[in-house]
mmCIF file with all atom_site columns, C-alpha atoms in Angstrom:
data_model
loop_
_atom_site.group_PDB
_atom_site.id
_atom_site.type_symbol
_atom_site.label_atom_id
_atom_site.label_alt_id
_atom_site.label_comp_id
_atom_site.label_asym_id
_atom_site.label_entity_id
_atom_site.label_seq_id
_atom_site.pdbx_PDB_ins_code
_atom_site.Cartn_x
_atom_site.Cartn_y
_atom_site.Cartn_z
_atom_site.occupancy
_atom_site.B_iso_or_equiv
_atom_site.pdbx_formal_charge
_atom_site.auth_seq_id
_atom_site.auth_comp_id
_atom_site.auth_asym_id
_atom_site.auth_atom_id
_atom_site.pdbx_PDB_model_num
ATOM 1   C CA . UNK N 1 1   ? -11.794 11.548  -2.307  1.00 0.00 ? 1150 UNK N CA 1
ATOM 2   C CA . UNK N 1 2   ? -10.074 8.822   -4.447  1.00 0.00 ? 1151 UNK N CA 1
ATOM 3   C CA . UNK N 1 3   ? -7.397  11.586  -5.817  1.00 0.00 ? 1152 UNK N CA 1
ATOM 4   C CA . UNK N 1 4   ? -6.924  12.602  -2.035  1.00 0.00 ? 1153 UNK N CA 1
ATOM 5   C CA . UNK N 1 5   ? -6.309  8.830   -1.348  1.00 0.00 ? 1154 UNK N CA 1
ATOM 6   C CA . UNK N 1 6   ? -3.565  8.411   -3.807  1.00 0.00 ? 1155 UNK N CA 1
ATOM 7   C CA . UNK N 1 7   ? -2.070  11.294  -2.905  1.00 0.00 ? 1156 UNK N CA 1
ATOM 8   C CA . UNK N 1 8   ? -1.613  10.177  1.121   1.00 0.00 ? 1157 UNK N CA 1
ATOM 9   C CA . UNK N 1 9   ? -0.584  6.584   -0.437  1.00 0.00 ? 1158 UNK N CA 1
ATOM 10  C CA . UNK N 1 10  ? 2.438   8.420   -2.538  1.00 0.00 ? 1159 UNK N CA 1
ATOM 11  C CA . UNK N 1 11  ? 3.326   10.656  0.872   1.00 0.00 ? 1160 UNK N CA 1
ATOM 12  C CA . UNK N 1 12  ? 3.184   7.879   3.323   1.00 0.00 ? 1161 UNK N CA 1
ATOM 13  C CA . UNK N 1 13  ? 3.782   4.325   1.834   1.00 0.00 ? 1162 UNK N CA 1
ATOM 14  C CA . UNK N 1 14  ? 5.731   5.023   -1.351  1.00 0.00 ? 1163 UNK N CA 1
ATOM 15  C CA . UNK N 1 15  ? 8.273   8.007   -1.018  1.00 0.00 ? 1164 UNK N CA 1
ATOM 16  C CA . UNK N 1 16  ? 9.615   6.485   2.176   1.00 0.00 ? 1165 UNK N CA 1
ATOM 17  C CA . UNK N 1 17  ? 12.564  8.990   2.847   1.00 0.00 ? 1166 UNK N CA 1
ATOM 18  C CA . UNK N 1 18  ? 9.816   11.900  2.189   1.00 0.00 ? 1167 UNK N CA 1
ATOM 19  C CA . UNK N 1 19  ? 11.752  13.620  -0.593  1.00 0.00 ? 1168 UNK N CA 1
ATOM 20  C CA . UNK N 1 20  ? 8.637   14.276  -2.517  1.00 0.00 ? 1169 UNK N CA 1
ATOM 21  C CA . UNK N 1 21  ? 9.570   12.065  -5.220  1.00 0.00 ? 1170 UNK N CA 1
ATOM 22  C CA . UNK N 1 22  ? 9.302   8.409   -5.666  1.00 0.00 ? 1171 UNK N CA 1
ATOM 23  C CA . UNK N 1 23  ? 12.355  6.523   -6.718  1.00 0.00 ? 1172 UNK N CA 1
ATOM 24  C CA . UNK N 1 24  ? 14.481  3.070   -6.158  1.00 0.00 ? 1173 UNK N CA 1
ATOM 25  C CA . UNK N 1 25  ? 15.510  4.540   -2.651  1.00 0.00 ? 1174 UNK N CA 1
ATOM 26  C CA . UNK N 1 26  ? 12.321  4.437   -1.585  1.00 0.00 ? 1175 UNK N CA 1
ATOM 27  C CA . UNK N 1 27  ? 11.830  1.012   -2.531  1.00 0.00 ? 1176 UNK N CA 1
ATOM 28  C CA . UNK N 1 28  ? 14.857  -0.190  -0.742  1.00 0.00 ? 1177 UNK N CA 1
ATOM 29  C CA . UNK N 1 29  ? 13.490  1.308   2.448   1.00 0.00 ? 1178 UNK N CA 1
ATOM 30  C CA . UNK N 1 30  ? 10.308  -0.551  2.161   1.00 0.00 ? 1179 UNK N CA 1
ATOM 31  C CA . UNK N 1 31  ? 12.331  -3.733  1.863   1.00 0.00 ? 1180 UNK N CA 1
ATOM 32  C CA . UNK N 1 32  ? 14.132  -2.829  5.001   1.00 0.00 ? 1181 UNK N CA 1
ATOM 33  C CA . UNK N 1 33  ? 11.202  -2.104  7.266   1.00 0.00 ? 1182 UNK N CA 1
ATOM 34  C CA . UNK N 1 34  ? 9.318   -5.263  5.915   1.00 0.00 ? 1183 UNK N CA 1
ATOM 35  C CA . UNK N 1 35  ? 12.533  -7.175  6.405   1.00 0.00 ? 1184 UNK N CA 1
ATOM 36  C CA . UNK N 1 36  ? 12.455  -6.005  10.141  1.00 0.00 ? 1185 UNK N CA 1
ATOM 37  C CA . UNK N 1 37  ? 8.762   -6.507  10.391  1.00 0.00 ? 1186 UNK N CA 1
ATOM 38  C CA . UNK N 1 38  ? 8.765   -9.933  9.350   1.00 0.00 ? 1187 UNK N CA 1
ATOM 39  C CA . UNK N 1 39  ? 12.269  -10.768 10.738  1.00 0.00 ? 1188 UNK N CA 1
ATOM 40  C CA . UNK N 1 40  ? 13.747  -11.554 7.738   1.00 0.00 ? 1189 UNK N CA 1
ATOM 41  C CA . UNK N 1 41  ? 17.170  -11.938 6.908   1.00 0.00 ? 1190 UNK N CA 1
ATOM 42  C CA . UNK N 1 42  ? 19.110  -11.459 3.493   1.00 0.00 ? 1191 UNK N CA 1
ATOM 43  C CA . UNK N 1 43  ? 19.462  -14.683 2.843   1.00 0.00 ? 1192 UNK N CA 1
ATOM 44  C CA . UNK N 1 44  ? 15.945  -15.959 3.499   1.00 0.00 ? 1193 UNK N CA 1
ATOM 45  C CA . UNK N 1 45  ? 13.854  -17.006 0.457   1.00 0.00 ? 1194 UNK N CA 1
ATOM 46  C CA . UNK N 1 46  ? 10.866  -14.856 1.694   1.00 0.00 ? 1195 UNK N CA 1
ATOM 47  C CA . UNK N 1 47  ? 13.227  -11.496 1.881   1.00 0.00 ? 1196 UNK N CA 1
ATOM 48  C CA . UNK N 1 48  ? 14.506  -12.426 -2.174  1.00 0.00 ? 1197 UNK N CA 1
ATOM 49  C CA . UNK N 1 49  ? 10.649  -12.820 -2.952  1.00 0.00 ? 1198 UNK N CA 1
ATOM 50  C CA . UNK N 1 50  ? 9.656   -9.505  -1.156  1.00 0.00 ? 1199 UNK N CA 1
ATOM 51  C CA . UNK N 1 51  ? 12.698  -7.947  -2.841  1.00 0.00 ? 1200 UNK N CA 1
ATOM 52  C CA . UNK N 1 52  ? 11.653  -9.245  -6.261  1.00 0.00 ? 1201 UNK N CA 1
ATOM 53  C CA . UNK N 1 53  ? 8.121   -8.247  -5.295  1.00 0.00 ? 1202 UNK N CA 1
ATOM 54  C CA . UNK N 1 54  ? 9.232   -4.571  -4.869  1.00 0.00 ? 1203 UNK N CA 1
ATOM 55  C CA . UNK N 1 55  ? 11.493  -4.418  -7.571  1.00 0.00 ? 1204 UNK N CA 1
ATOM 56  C CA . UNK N 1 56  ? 8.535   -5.632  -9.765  1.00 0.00 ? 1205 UNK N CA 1
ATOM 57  C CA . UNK N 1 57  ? 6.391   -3.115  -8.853  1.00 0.00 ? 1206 UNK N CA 1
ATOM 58  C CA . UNK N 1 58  ? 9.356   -0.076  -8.922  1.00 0.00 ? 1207 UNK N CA 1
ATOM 59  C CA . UNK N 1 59  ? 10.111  -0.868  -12.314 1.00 0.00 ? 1208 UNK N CA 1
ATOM 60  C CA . UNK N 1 60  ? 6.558   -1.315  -13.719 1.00 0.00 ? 1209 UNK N CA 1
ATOM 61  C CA . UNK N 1 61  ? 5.671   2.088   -11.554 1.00 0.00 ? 1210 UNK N CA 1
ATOM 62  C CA . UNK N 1 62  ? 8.405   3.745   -13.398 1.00 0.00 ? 1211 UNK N CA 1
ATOM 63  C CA . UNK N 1 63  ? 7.375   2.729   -16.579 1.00 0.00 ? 1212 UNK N CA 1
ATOM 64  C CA . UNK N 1 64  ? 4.084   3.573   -15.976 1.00 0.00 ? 1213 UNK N CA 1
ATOM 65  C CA . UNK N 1 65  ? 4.143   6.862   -14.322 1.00 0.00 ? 1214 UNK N CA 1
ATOM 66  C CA . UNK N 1 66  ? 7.938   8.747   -14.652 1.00 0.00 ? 1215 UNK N CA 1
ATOM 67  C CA . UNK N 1 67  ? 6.619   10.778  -17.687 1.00 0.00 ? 1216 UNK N CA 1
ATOM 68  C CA . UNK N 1 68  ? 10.225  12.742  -17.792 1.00 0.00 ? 1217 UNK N CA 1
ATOM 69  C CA . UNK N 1 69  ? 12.414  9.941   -17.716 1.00 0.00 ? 1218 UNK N CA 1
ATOM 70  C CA . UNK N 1 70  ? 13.919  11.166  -14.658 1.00 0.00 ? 1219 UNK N CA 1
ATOM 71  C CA . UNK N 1 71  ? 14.202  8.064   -13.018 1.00 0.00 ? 1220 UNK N CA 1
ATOM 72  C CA . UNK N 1 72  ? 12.094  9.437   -10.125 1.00 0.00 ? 1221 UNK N CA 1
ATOM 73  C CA . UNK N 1 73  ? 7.685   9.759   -9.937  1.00 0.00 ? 1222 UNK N CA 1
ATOM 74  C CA . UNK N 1 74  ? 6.689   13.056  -8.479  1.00 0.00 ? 1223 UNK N CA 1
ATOM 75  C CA . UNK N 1 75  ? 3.894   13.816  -7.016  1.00 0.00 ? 1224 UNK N CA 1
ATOM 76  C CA . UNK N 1 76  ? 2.221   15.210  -10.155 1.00 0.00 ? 1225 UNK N CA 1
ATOM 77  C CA . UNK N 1 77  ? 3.170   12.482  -12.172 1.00 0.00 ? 1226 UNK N CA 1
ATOM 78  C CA . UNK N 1 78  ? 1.884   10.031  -9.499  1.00 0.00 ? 1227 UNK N CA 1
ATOM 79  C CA . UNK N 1 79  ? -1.270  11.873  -9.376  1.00 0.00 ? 1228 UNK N CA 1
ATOM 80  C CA . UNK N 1 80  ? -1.718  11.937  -13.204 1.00 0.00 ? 1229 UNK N CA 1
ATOM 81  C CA . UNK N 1 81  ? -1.190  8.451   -13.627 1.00 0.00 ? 1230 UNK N CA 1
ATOM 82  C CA . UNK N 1 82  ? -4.191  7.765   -10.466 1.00 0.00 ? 1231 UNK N CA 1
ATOM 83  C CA . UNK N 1 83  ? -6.101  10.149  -12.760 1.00 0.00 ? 1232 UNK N CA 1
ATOM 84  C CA . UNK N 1 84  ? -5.895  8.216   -16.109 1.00 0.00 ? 1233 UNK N CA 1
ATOM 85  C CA . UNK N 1 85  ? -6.366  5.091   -14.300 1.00 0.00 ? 1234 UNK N CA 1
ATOM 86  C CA . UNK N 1 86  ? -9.142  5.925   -12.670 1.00 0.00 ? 1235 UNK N CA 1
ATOM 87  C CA . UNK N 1 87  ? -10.931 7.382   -15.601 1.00 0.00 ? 1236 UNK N CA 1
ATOM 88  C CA . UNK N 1 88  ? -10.384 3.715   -17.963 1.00 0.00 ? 1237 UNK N CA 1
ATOM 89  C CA . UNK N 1 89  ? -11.317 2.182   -15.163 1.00 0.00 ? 1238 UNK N CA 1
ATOM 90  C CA . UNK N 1 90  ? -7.973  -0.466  -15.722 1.00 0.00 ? 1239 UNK N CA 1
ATOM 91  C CA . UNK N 1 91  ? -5.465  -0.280  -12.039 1.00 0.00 ? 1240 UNK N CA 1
ATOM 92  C CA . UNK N 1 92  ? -1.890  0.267   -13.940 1.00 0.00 ? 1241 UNK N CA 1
ATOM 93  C CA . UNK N 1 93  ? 0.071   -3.274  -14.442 1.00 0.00 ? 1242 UNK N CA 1
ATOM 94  C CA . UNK N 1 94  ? 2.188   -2.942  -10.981 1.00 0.00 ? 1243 UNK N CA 1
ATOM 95  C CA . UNK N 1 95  ? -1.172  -2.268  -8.878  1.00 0.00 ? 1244 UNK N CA 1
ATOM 96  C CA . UNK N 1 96  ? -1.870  -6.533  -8.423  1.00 0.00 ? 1245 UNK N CA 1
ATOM 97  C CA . UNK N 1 97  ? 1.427   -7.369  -7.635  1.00 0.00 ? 1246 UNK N CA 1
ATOM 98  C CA . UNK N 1 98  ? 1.794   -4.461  -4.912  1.00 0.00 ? 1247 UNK N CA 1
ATOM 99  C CA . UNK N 1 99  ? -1.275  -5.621  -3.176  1.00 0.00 ? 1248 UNK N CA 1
ATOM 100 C CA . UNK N 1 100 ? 0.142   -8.798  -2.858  1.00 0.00 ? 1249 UNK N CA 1
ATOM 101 C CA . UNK N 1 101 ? 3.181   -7.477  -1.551  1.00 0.00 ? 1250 UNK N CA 1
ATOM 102 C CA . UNK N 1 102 ? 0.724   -5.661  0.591   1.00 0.00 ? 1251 UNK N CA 1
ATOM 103 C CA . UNK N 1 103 ? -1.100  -8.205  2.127   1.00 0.00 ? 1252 UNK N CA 1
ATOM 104 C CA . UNK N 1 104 ? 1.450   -11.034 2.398   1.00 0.00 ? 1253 UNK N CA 1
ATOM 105 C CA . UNK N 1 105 ? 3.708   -8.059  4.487   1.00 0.00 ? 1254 UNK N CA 1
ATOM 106 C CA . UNK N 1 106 ? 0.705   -7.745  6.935   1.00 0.00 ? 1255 UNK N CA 1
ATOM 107 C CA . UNK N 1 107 ? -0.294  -11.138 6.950   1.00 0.00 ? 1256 UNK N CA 1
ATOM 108 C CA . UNK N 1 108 ? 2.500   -12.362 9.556   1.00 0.00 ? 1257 UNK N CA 1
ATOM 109 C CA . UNK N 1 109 ? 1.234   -15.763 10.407  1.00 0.00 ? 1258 UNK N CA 1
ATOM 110 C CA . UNK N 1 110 ? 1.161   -16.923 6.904   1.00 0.00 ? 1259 UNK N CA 1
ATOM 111 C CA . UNK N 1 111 ? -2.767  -17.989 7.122   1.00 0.00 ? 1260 UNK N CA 1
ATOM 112 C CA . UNK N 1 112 ? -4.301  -16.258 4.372   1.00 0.00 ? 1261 UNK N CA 1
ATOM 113 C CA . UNK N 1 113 ? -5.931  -13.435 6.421   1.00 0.00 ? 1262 UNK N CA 1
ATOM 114 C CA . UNK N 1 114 ? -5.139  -10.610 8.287   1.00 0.00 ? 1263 UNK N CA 1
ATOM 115 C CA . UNK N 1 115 ? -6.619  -10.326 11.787  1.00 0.00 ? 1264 UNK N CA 1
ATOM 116 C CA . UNK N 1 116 ? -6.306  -6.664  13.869  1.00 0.00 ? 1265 UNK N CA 1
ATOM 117 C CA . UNK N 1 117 ? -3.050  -7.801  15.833  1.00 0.00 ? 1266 UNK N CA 1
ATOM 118 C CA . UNK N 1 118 ? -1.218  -7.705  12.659  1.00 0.00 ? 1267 UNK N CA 1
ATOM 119 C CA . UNK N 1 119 ? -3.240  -5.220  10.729  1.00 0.00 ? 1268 UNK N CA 1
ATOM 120 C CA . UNK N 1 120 ? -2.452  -2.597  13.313  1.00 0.00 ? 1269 UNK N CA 1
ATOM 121 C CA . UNK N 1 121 ? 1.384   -3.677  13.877  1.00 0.00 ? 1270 UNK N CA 1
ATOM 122 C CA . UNK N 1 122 ? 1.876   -3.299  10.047  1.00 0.00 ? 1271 UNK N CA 1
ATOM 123 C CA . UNK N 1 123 ? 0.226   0.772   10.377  1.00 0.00 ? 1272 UNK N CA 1
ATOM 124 C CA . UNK N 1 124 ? 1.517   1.166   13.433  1.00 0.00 ? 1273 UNK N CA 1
ATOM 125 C CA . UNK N 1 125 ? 5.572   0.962   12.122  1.00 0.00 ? 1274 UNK N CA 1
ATOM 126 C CA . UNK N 1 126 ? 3.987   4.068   9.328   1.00 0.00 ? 1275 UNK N CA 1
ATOM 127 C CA . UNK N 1 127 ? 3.167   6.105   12.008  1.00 0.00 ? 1276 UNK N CA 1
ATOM 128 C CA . UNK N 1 128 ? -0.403  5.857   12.540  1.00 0.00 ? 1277 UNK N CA 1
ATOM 129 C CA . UNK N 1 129 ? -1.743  5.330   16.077  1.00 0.00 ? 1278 UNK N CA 1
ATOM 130 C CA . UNK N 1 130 ? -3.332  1.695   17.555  1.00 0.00 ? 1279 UNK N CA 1
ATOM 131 C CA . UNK N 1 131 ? -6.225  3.158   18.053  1.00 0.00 ? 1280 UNK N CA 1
ATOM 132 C CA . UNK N 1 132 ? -6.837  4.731   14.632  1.00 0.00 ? 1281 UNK N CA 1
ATOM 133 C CA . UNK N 1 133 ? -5.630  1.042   13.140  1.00 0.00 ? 1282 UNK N CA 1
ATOM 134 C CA . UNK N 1 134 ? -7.570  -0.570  15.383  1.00 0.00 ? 1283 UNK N CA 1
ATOM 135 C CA . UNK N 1 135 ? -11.097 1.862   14.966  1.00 0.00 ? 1284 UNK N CA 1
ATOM 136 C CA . UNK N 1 136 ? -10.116 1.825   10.875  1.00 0.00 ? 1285 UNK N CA 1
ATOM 137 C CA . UNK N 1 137 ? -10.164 -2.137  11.412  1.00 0.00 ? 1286 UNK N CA 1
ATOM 138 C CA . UNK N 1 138 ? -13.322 -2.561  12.183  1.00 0.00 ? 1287 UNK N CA 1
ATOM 139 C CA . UNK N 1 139 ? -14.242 -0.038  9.331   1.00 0.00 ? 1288 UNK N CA 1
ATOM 140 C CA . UNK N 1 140 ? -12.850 -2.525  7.000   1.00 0.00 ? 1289 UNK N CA 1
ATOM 141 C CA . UNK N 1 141 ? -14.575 -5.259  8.189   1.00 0.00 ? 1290 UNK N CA 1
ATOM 142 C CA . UNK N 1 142 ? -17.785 -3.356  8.499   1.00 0.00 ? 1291 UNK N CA 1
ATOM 143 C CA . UNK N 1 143 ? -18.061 -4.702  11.989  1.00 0.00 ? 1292 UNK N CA 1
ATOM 144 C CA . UNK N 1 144 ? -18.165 -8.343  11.036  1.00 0.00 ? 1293 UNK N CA 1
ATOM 145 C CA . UNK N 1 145 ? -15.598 -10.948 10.622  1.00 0.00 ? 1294 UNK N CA 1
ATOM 146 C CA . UNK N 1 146 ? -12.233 -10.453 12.476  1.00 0.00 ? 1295 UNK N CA 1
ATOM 147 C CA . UNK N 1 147 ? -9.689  -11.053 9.719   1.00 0.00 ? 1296 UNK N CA 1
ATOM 148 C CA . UNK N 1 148 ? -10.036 -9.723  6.179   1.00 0.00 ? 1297 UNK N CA 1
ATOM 149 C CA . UNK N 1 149 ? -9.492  -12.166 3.486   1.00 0.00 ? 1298 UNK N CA 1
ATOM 150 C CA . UNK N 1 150 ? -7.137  -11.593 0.151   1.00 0.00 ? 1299 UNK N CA 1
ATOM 151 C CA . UNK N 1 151 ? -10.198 -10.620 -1.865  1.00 0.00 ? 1300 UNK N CA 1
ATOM 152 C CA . UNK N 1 152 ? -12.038 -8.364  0.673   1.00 0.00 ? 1301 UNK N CA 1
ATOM 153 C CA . UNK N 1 153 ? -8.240  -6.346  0.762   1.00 0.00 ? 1302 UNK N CA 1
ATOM 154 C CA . UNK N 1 154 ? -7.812  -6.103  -2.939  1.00 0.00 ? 1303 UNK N CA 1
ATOM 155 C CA . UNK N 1 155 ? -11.736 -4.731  -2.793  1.00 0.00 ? 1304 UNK N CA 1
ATOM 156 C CA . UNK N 1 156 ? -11.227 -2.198  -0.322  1.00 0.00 ? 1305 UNK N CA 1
ATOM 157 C CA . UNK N 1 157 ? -7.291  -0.904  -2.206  1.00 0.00 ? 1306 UNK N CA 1
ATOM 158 C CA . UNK N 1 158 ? -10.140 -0.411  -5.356  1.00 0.00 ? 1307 UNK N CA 1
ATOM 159 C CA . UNK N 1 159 ? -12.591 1.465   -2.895  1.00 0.00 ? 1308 UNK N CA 1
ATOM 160 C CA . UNK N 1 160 ? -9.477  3.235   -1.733  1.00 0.00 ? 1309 UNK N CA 1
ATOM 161 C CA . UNK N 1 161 ? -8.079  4.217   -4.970  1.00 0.00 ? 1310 UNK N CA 1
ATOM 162 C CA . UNK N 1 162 ? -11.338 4.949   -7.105  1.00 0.00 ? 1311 UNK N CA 1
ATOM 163 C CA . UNK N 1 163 ? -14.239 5.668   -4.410  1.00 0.00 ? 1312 UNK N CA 1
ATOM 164 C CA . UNK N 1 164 ? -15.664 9.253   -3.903  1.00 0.00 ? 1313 UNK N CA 1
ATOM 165 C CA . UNK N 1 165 ? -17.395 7.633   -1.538  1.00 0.00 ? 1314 UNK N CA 1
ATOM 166 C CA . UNK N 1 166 ? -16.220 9.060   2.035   1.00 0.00 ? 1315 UNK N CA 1
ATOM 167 C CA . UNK N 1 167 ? -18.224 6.149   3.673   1.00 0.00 ? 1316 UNK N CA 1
ATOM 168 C CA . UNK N 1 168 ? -16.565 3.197   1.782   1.00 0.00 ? 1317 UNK N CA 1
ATOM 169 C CA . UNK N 1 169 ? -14.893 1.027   4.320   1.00 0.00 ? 1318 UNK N CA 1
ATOM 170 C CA . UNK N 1 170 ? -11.934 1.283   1.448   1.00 0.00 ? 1319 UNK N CA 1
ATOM 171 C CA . UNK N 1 171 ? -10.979 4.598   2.838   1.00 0.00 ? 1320 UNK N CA 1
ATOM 172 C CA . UNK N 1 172 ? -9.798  3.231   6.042   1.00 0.00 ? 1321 UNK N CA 1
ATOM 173 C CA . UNK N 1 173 ? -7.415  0.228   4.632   1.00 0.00 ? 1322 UNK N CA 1
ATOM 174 C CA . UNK N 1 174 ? -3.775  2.440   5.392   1.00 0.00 ? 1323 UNK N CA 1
ATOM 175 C CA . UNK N 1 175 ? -4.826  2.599   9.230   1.00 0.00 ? 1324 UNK N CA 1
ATOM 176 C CA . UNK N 1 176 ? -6.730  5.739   8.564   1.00 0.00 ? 1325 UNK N CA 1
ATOM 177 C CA . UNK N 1 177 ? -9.754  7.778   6.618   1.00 0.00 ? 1326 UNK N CA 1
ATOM 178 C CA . UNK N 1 178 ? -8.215  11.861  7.696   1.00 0.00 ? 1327 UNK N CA 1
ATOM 179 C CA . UNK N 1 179 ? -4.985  12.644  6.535   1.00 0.00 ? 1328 UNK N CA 1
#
């Protein structure tokens, strides 16, 4: 389950022009569709923070993961590196920030939570359908509160990424549990 996780996070979150591989380019679309998102301009100090954000976590990736030096993660090596991280039980060193990035880009109004409005607009620009965000929302929340706080999101990326658990409410927090 978690393996099959990582793998639909490296198809549709992190090689954004669906080359197969993972490289800067990819990261430079992600700022652009945030940037829309979140109406940000160039110039804005939230866009250079995102940017940095990104960069941050495309270097430390690379470092991580690009096991040829190729300048570019494939799915193998992506996989590999979910694999060794998963078995020490330690999320690689770019895992916190992108969660942050994460959350903050979903988190429109700023307040410290995400609520289903915003939770389904941010899964909704990847493709997946309102009414899988909005029936994998209230998997997240298990059917209580109506926002999810920072912590409860950086729980369920963990139940995403290491659970072999198809009923964690982890498996639902990228709009959808069947890929």
């Amino acid at each position: 389950m978690a393996i099959r996780n990582c793998w639909h996070l490296f198809h549709t979150f992190f090689d954004a022009n669906q080359n197969g591989t993972i490289d800067k380019k990819d990261f430079d679309m992600a700022l652009e569709k945030t940037a829309k998102n979140r109406s940000l301009s160039a110039g804005d100090a939230k866009h250079k923070e995102v940017q940095e954000s990104l960069s941050y976590v495309w270097e430390h990736l690379k470092k991580v993961a690009d096991r040829d030096n190729d300048g570019t993660v494939s799915t193998e090596e992506w996989l590999k590196m979910w694999d060794e991280a998963i078995s020490a039980k330690q999320n690689p060193p770019w895992v916190d920030r992108y969660q942050s990035f994460l959350f903050e880009a979903e988190d429109v109004t700023g307040d410290g939570k995400v609520d289903e409005q915003e939770y389904t607009t941010a899964y909704t620009s990847y493709g997946v359908a309102a009414d899988e965000c909005k029936n994998a929302f209230k998997k997240l929340t298990n059917g209580g509160p109506d926002t999810i706080s920072k912590d409860v999101f950086e729980k369920r990326f963990q139940e995403f990424v290491t659970s072999n658990d198809p009923n964690a409410a982890g498996n639902y927090l990228f709009g959808k549990a069947s890929f």
